[in-house]
Amino acid sequence: MTVDVWGYLDEYHEERAEILEAVDEVFASGRLILGAEVTRFENDFAGYHDVPHCVSVDNGTNAIVLALRALGVGPGDEVITVANTAAPTVVAIDAVGAKAVFADVDPDTYLMDVASLPGLISSRTRCVLVVHLYGQCVEMKPVLRVARANDLVVLEDCAQSHGARHHGRTCGTMGDAAAFSFYPTKVLGAYGDGGAVLSADATTDAALRRLRYYGMEDRYFVERLPGHNSRLDEVQAAILVRKLRRLDTYVARRRHIAERYADGLRDTDLVLPTVAPGNDHVYYLYVVRHPDRDRIIEEMARHSVRLNVSYRWPVHTMTGFRSLGYGAGSLPRTEKAAEGIFSLPMFPSLTDAAQDRVIEGLRKVLSAGG
């Protein structure tokens, strides 16, 4: 039997009764769009993070788009971010008419090199969009210090870091707003698309609610543009209400799996994940590095273990973003990391026995060499 890098079926079988109960309650409620379950999830998600405002949306990309718009980012502005993120982060910047400016990354954690921020700021810079990558947070104190000194807003991309903490602060509570994705693979995943934006500011919250619903304040009366149709479905909201109660359990299981990988692979020549000081990692992905990555992935597939690369192509190397003006070698640490990183199977229902197959297979493939 193949061990996949991610799977949900075992988790679904365990939670099936609760999931189907949630779906049935929505279908029997008489309200399928922006009803009680959306309100409940928004309140619960805000409460989990101890912030006053949560606006749910239809996916994580639009969470970033709407958050940028609500924070006043638009055409002609520059947004500093990283290139070793999922392309939707930068697609969202482009969608509001702004331009991405890329910081390089720390070679050990793959997180934004925050020391480079002052040198990237221009008269057009409006926002720093930090990506809390793979399950741990960017060092936020220097980011916020630079942002406040230069009148910039800070948006947290928390798509990969639900439940992570940074010096005791929950991910998504440190910037001016935070965007989340509930794509099924995420630490908190729906059974379809979904997203949300957290904020502590009532004006930002009001703007987000207007933006997600065509620019309307009241039904069928558009107050101002732009507007979007970006609503979290009631069914997904109902499922997320129930899954949110299990989030800390999911995180604990991911950490257990990470500990077992560390114990089983520490004496190999794989470069294992580095946890930055002050971070409580949630291991959305367990990312390792090796110069012979592609051979390892091919050999592991022969052992019926599927591995993945997140992300093989940094955004600045993609032809769709050629207009941003970055050539090969412009982000050397980002590019170097992309040559060797790959992800091991990581999801809460991964059994110890299946994980042992991954560890044993890797040890054999690594010992065999090229």
Short mmCIF file of C-alpha atoms in Angstrom, two decimals:
data_model
loop_
_atom_site.label_atom_id
_atom_site.label_comp_id
_atom_site.label_asym_id
_atom_site.label_seq_id
_atom_site.Cartn_x
_atom_site.Cartn_y
_atom_site.Cartn_z
CA MET A 1 0.00 0.00 0.00
CA THR A 2 1.30 3.44 -0.95
CA VAL A 3 2.07 6.01 1.73
CA ASP A 4 0.98 9.38 0.37
CA VAL A 5 2.42 12.72 1.33
CA TRP A 6 -1.09 13.72 2.47
CA GLY A 7 -4.44 12.01 2.89
CA TYR A 8 -7.76 12.64 4.60
CA LEU A 9 -9.75 9.43 4.28
CA ASP A 10 -8.77 7.89 7.62
CA GLU A 11 -9.48 11.18 9.35
CA TYR A 12 -12.85 11.37 7.60
CA HIS A 13 -13.82 7.87 8.71
CA GLU A 14 -13.03 8.83 12.30
CA GLU A 15 -14.97 12.11 12.15
CA ARG A 16 -17.65 11.05 9.65
CA ALA A 17 -20.64 11.14 11.97
CA GLU A 18 -19.85 14.67 13.11
CA ILE A 19 -19.15 15.91 9.57
CA LEU A 20 -22.39 14.47 8.18
CA GLU A 21 -24.33 15.86 11.12
CA ALA A 22 -22.97 19.32 10.29
CA VAL A 23 -23.98 18.99 6.63
CA ASP A 24 -27.47 17.79 7.54
CA GLU A 25 -27.99 20.67 9.97
CA VAL A 26 -27.17 23.17 7.23
CA PHE A 27 -29.44 21.54 4.66
CA ALA A 28 -32.29 21.44 7.19
CA SER A 29 -31.78 25.02 8.35
CA GLY A 30 -33.42 26.81 5.45
CA ARG A 31 -30.40 29.10 5.06
CA LEU A 32 -27.55 28.10 2.73
CA ILE A 33 -25.56 31.34 2.29
CA LEU A 34 -24.18 33.63 5.04
CA GLY A 35 -26.26 32.00 7.72
CA ALA A 36 -25.80 30.94 11.31
CA GLU A 37 -22.87 28.58 10.67
CA VAL A 38 -20.77 31.28 9.01
CA THR A 39 -21.45 33.60 11.93
CA ARG A 40 -20.63 30.83 14.41
CA PHE A 41 -17.39 29.95 12.69
CA GLU A 42 -16.30 33.58 12.45
CA ASN A 43 -16.97 34.08 16.15
CA ASP A 44 -15.22 30.84 17.11
CA PHE A 45 -12.18 31.47 14.92
CA ALA A 46 -11.81 35.01 16.24
CA GLY A 47 -12.20 33.66 19.77
CA TYR A 48 -9.52 31.02 19.25
CA HIS A 49 -7.11 33.81 18.33
CA ASP A 50 -8.44 36.26 20.93
CA VAL A 51 -9.06 38.98 18.33
CA PRO A 52 -12.33 40.86 17.84
CA HIS A 53 -12.93 40.39 14.13
CA CYS A 54 -13.04 37.54 11.63
CA VAL A 55 -14.46 37.71 8.10
CA SER A 56 -14.74 34.39 6.28
CA VAL A 57 -14.31 34.21 2.51
CA ASP A 58 -14.39 31.63 -0.25
CA ASN A 59 -10.67 30.75 -0.43
CA GLY A 60 -7.23 31.67 0.84
CA THR A 61 -6.23 33.62 -2.25
CA ASN A 62 -9.20 35.94 -1.93
CA ALA A 63 -8.46 36.26 1.79
CA ILE A 64 -5.18 37.93 0.77
CA VAL A 65 -6.81 39.95 -2.04
CA LEU A 66 -9.53 41.35 0.21
CA ALA A 67 -7.14 41.93 3.09
CA LEU A 68 -4.80 43.94 0.85
CA ARG A 69 -7.71 46.02 -0.45
CA ALA A 70 -9.08 46.58 3.06
CA LEU A 71 -5.63 47.77 4.18
CA GLY A 72 -5.51 50.30 1.34
CA VAL A 73 -3.09 48.50 -0.98
CA GLY A 74 -3.77 49.06 -4.66
CA PRO A 75 -2.46 50.02 -8.10
CA GLY A 76 1.06 51.43 -8.10
CA ASP A 77 1.89 50.18 -4.60
CA GLU A 78 4.69 47.77 -3.78
CA VAL A 79 4.33 44.82 -1.42
CA ILE A 80 7.42 43.19 0.05
CA THR A 81 7.11 39.42 0.36
CA VAL A 82 9.05 36.23 -0.47
CA ALA A 83 9.32 34.13 -3.62
CA ASN A 84 9.43 30.71 -1.93
CA THR A 85 5.71 30.73 -1.26
CA ALA A 86 2.72 29.27 -3.05
CA ALA A 87 2.07 31.32 -6.18
CA PRO A 88 -1.37 32.51 -4.91
CA THR A 89 0.37 34.83 -2.45
CA VAL A 90 1.83 36.79 -5.35
CA VAL A 91 -1.19 36.28 -7.61
CA ALA A 92 -3.19 38.13 -4.93
CA ILE A 93 -0.74 41.04 -4.95
CA ASP A 94 -1.08 41.27 -8.72
CA ALA A 95 -4.89 41.07 -8.45
CA VAL A 96 -5.06 44.38 -6.55
CA GLY A 97 -2.75 46.07 -9.06
CA ALA A 98 0.28 46.16 -6.78
CA LYS A 99 3.80 44.89 -7.48
CA ALA A 100 5.61 42.22 -5.49
CA VAL A 101 9.11 43.00 -4.27
CA PHE A 102 10.96 39.95 -3.01
CA ALA A 103 13.11 39.52 0.06
CA ASP A 104 15.52 36.62 0.16
CA VAL A 105 15.20 34.01 2.91
CA ASP A 106 17.08 32.63 5.86
CA PRO A 107 19.00 29.57 4.59
CA ASP A 108 18.07 27.42 7.60
CA THR A 109 14.39 28.19 8.25
CA TYR A 110 13.45 29.36 4.71
CA LEU A 111 11.56 32.25 6.33
CA MET A 112 11.84 35.87 5.20
CA ASP A 113 15.23 37.48 5.84
CA VAL A 114 13.84 40.34 7.88
CA ALA A 115 17.23 42.09 8.06
CA SER A 116 16.92 42.81 4.33
CA LEU A 117 13.65 44.76 4.67
CA PRO A 118 15.06 48.31 5.04
CA GLY A 119 16.98 47.97 1.77
CA LEU A 120 13.84 46.92 -0.13
CA ILE A 121 11.66 49.86 0.84
CA SER A 122 10.94 52.52 -1.78
CA SER A 123 8.60 55.49 -1.98
CA ARG A 124 5.96 53.12 -3.38
CA THR A 125 6.15 50.48 -0.65
CA ARG A 126 2.85 50.12 1.14
CA CYS A 127 2.83 46.67 2.75
CA VAL A 128 5.00 43.88 4.11
CA LEU A 129 3.32 40.54 3.47
CA VAL A 130 5.02 37.97 5.69
CA VAL A 131 4.55 34.28 4.90
CA HIS A 132 4.59 32.03 7.94
CA LEU A 133 5.96 29.14 5.95
CA TYR A 134 5.64 25.39 6.53
CA GLY A 135 4.13 25.88 10.01
CA GLN A 136 6.27 28.44 11.82
CA CYS A 137 6.33 32.22 12.09
CA VAL A 138 8.57 34.91 10.70
CA GLU A 139 10.39 36.94 13.38
CA MET A 140 7.80 39.68 13.77
CA LYS A 141 9.36 42.26 16.09
CA PRO A 142 11.83 43.62 13.50
CA VAL A 143 9.16 43.44 10.79
CA LEU A 144 6.76 45.54 12.85
CA ARG A 145 9.52 47.94 13.88
CA VAL A 146 10.51 48.59 10.25
CA ALA A 147 6.88 48.83 9.16
CA ARG A 148 5.91 51.36 11.82
CA ALA A 149 8.99 53.47 11.11
CA ASN A 150 8.04 53.64 7.42
CA ASP A 151 4.24 53.90 7.70
CA LEU A 152 3.67 50.45 6.19
CA VAL A 153 0.92 47.95 6.89
CA VAL A 154 1.73 44.34 7.77
CA LEU A 155 -0.32 41.43 6.45
CA GLU A 156 0.32 37.91 7.74
CA ASP A 157 -0.13 35.01 5.33
CA CYS A 158 -1.09 32.23 7.75
CA ALA A 159 -2.22 29.65 5.20
CA GLN A 160 0.38 27.17 6.48
CA SER A 161 0.48 28.00 10.17
CA HIS A 162 -2.91 27.57 11.89
CA GLY A 163 -2.28 27.29 15.61
CA ALA A 164 1.41 28.21 15.50
CA ARG A 165 2.77 30.52 18.19
CA HIS A 166 5.56 33.06 18.17
CA HIS A 167 6.99 34.21 21.50
CA GLY A 168 3.64 33.22 22.99
CA ARG A 169 1.54 35.08 20.41
CA THR A 170 -0.81 33.11 18.18
CA CYS A 171 -0.03 33.31 14.50
CA GLY A 172 -2.31 35.85 12.83
CA THR A 173 -2.53 38.25 15.76
CA MET A 174 0.61 40.33 15.23
CA GLY A 175 0.10 42.32 12.03
CA ASP A 176 -2.62 44.69 10.84
CA ALA A 177 -4.54 41.74 9.39
CA ALA A 178 -3.99 38.03 8.76
CA ALA A 179 -5.17 35.84 5.88
CA PHE A 180 -5.92 32.14 6.28
CA SER A 181 -6.70 29.31 3.87
CA PHE A 182 -8.82 26.29 4.74
CA TYR A 183 -7.89 24.29 1.65
CA PRO A 184 -8.26 20.60 2.56
CA THR A 185 -4.52 19.97 3.06
CA LYS A 186 -4.12 22.73 5.65
CA VAL A 187 -3.63 22.22 9.38
CA LEU A 188 -7.26 23.34 9.69
CA GLY A 189 -8.76 22.14 6.43
CA ALA A 190 -12.30 22.17 5.07
CA TYR A 191 -13.84 19.67 2.66
CA GLY A 192 -13.42 22.17 -0.16
CA ASP A 193 -12.15 25.73 -0.43
CA GLY A 194 -12.41 28.37 2.25
CA GLY A 195 -10.55 31.28 3.80
CA ALA A 196 -10.75 34.01 6.42
CA VAL A 197 -9.20 37.29 7.46
CA LEU A 198 -8.56 38.28 11.08
CA SER A 199 -8.14 41.85 12.24
CA ALA A 200 -8.31 43.90 15.42
CA ASP A 201 -9.59 47.03 13.66
CA ALA A 202 -13.32 47.70 13.23
CA THR A 203 -12.78 49.80 10.08
CA THR A 204 -10.81 46.98 8.44
CA ASP A 205 -13.52 44.52 9.42
CA ALA A 206 -16.26 46.68 7.91
CA ALA A 207 -14.29 47.08 4.69
CA LEU A 208 -13.77 43.31 4.45
CA ARG A 209 -17.48 42.57 4.94
CA ARG A 210 -18.36 45.06 2.22
CA LEU A 211 -15.68 43.78 -0.14
CA ARG A 212 -16.74 40.13 0.12
CA TYR A 213 -20.36 40.96 -0.74
CA TYR A 214 -20.26 43.01 -3.95
CA GLY A 215 -19.41 46.24 -2.14
CA MET A 216 -22.77 46.24 -0.34
CA GLU A 217 -23.48 47.57 3.13
CA ASP A 218 -27.13 46.58 2.91
CA ARG A 219 -28.66 43.94 0.71
CA TYR A 220 -28.77 44.86 -2.99
CA PHE A 221 -27.37 48.37 -2.42
CA VAL A 222 -23.74 48.78 -3.50
CA GLU A 223 -22.08 51.46 -1.37
CA ARG A 224 -18.69 51.50 -3.09
CA LEU A 225 -16.43 49.55 -5.40
CA PRO A 226 -14.52 47.34 -5.78
CA GLY A 227 -16.72 44.49 -4.70
CA HIS A 228 -16.34 40.72 -4.83
CA ASN A 229 -18.47 37.63 -4.49
CA SER A 230 -16.30 35.92 -1.89
CA ARG A 231 -18.40 34.11 0.70
CA LEU A 232 -17.58 31.02 2.74
CA ASP A 233 -20.20 28.37 2.10
CA GLU A 234 -22.48 27.47 5.02
CA VAL A 235 -21.62 23.78 4.69
CA GLN A 236 -17.88 24.42 4.88
CA ALA A 237 -18.43 26.80 7.79
CA ALA A 238 -20.37 24.15 9.69
CA ILE A 239 -17.60 21.60 9.11
CA LEU A 240 -14.93 24.11 10.17
CA VAL A 241 -16.80 24.88 13.40
CA ARG A 242 -16.45 21.25 14.37
CA LYS A 243 -12.90 20.81 13.10
CA LEU A 244 -11.71 23.95 14.89
CA ARG A 245 -12.47 22.17 18.17
CA ARG A 246 -9.89 19.56 17.14
CA LEU A 247 -7.21 21.98 15.92
CA ASP A 248 -4.98 21.63 18.98
CA THR A 249 -5.29 17.84 18.71
CA TYR A 250 -4.28 17.98 15.04
CA VAL A 251 -1.28 20.12 15.94
CA ALA A 252 -0.22 17.80 18.76
CA ARG A 253 -0.30 14.82 16.39
CA ARG A 254 1.76 16.69 13.78
CA ARG A 255 4.36 17.51 16.41
CA HIS A 256 4.48 13.87 17.46
CA ILE A 257 5.09 12.84 13.85
CA ALA A 258 7.81 15.50 13.54
CA GLU A 259 9.54 14.19 16.66
CA ARG A 260 9.50 10.66 15.28
CA TYR A 261 11.03 11.86 12.00
CA ALA A 262 13.74 13.72 13.91
CA ASP A 263 14.52 10.66 16.01
CA GLY A 264 14.56 8.31 13.03
CA LEU A 265 16.55 10.49 10.62
CA ARG A 266 18.88 12.61 12.75
CA ASP A 267 21.94 10.47 11.98
CA THR A 268 21.42 10.64 8.18
CA ASP A 269 22.73 13.34 5.84
CA LEU A 270 19.27 14.83 5.38
CA VAL A 271 19.02 18.45 6.55
CA LEU A 272 16.09 18.36 8.95
CA PRO A 273 13.80 21.31 9.79
CA THR A 274 15.18 24.16 11.90
CA VAL A 275 12.80 25.80 14.35
CA ALA A 276 13.47 29.50 14.78
CA PRO A 277 13.85 30.82 18.36
CA GLY A 278 10.53 31.62 20.01
CA ASN A 279 8.50 29.52 17.57
CA ASP A 280 6.05 26.72 18.33
CA HIS A 281 6.06 24.90 14.98
CA VAL A 282 2.86 23.16 13.80
CA TYR A 283 4.48 21.25 10.93
CA TYR A 284 2.04 21.88 8.13
CA LEU A 285 4.85 20.35 6.10
CA TYR A 286 7.92 18.43 7.25
CA VAL A 287 10.51 19.86 4.87
CA VAL A 288 13.95 18.31 4.57
CA ARG A 289 16.83 19.07 2.21
CA HIS A 290 19.33 16.96 0.28
CA PRO A 291 21.43 17.66 -2.84
CA ASP A 292 20.30 14.35 -4.38
CA ARG A 293 16.61 15.14 -3.91
CA ASP A 294 15.22 14.02 -7.26
CA ARG A 295 16.88 10.61 -7.07
CA ILE A 296 15.57 10.18 -3.52
CA ILE A 297 12.01 11.01 -4.60
CA GLU A 298 12.21 8.57 -7.51
CA GLU A 299 13.63 5.79 -5.36
CA MET A 300 11.08 6.33 -2.61
CA ALA A 301 8.28 6.07 -5.18
CA ARG A 302 9.62 2.57 -5.96
CA HIS A 303 9.22 1.85 -2.23
CA SER A 304 5.55 3.01 -2.56
CA VAL A 305 6.17 6.25 -0.65
CA ARG A 306 5.21 9.52 -2.31
CA LEU A 307 7.13 12.66 -1.47
CA ASN A 308 6.51 16.24 -2.61
CA VAL A 309 8.38 19.49 -3.29
CA SER A 310 7.00 22.74 -1.88
CA TYR A 311 8.09 24.63 -3.84
CA ARG A 312 10.23 23.47 -6.75
CA TRP A 313 10.03 26.77 -8.62
CA PRO A 314 10.30 30.03 -6.65
CA VAL A 315 7.72 32.52 -7.86
CA HIS A 316 10.26 34.93 -9.36
CA THR A 317 11.47 32.20 -11.75
CA MET A 318 8.00 31.55 -13.21
CA THR A 319 7.32 32.97 -16.66
CA GLY A 320 4.02 34.43 -15.50
CA PHE A 321 5.91 36.80 -13.20
CA ARG A 322 8.66 37.76 -15.66
CA SER A 323 7.45 41.37 -15.66
CA LEU A 324 8.61 41.74 -12.04
CA GLY A 325 12.16 41.84 -13.38
CA TYR A 326 13.88 39.12 -11.38
CA GLY A 327 16.40 36.94 -13.16
CA ALA A 328 18.22 33.78 -12.17
CA GLY A 329 20.56 34.47 -9.27
CA SER A 330 18.63 37.47 -7.97
CA LEU A 331 17.51 35.60 -4.82
CA PRO A 332 20.41 33.18 -4.26
CA ARG A 333 19.33 31.67 -0.94
CA THR A 334 15.77 31.16 -2.15
CA GLU A 335 17.01 29.50 -5.32
CA LYS A 336 19.55 27.33 -3.51
CA ALA A 337 16.93 26.02 -1.10
CA ALA A 338 14.55 25.21 -3.96
CA GLU A 339 17.15 22.90 -5.48
CA GLY A 340 17.16 20.54 -2.51
CA ILE A 341 13.99 20.78 -0.43
CA PHE A 342 11.27 18.14 -0.33
CA SER A 343 8.43 17.18 2.01
CA LEU A 344 7.84 13.91 3.84
CA PRO A 345 4.33 12.56 4.52
CA MET A 346 2.72 14.72 7.23
CA PHE A 347 -0.92 14.60 8.29
CA PRO A 348 -2.62 13.72 11.60
CA SER A 349 -3.93 10.32 10.54
CA LEU A 350 -0.51 9.13 9.35
CA THR A 351 0.05 6.02 11.46
CA ASP A 352 3.28 5.19 13.24
CA ALA A 353 3.55 2.06 11.10
CA ALA A 354 3.23 4.04 7.86
CA GLN A 355 5.73 6.59 9.11
CA ASP A 356 8.16 3.82 9.98
CA ARG A 357 7.97 2.71 6.34
CA VAL A 358 8.92 6.23 5.28
CA ILE A 359 11.85 6.39 7.71
CA GLU A 360 13.13 2.90 6.84
CA GLY A 361 12.80 3.57 3.12
CA LEU A 362 14.67 6.85 3.38
CA ARG A 363 17.47 5.28 5.38
CA LYS A 364 17.90 2.58 2.72
CA VAL A 365 17.82 5.04 -0.18
CA LEU A 366 20.24 7.42 1.56
CA SER A 367 22.67 4.66 2.46
CA ALA A 368 22.66 3.40 -1.14
CA GLY A 369 23.85 6.76 -2.42
CA GLY A 370 23.94 7.88 -6.06
#
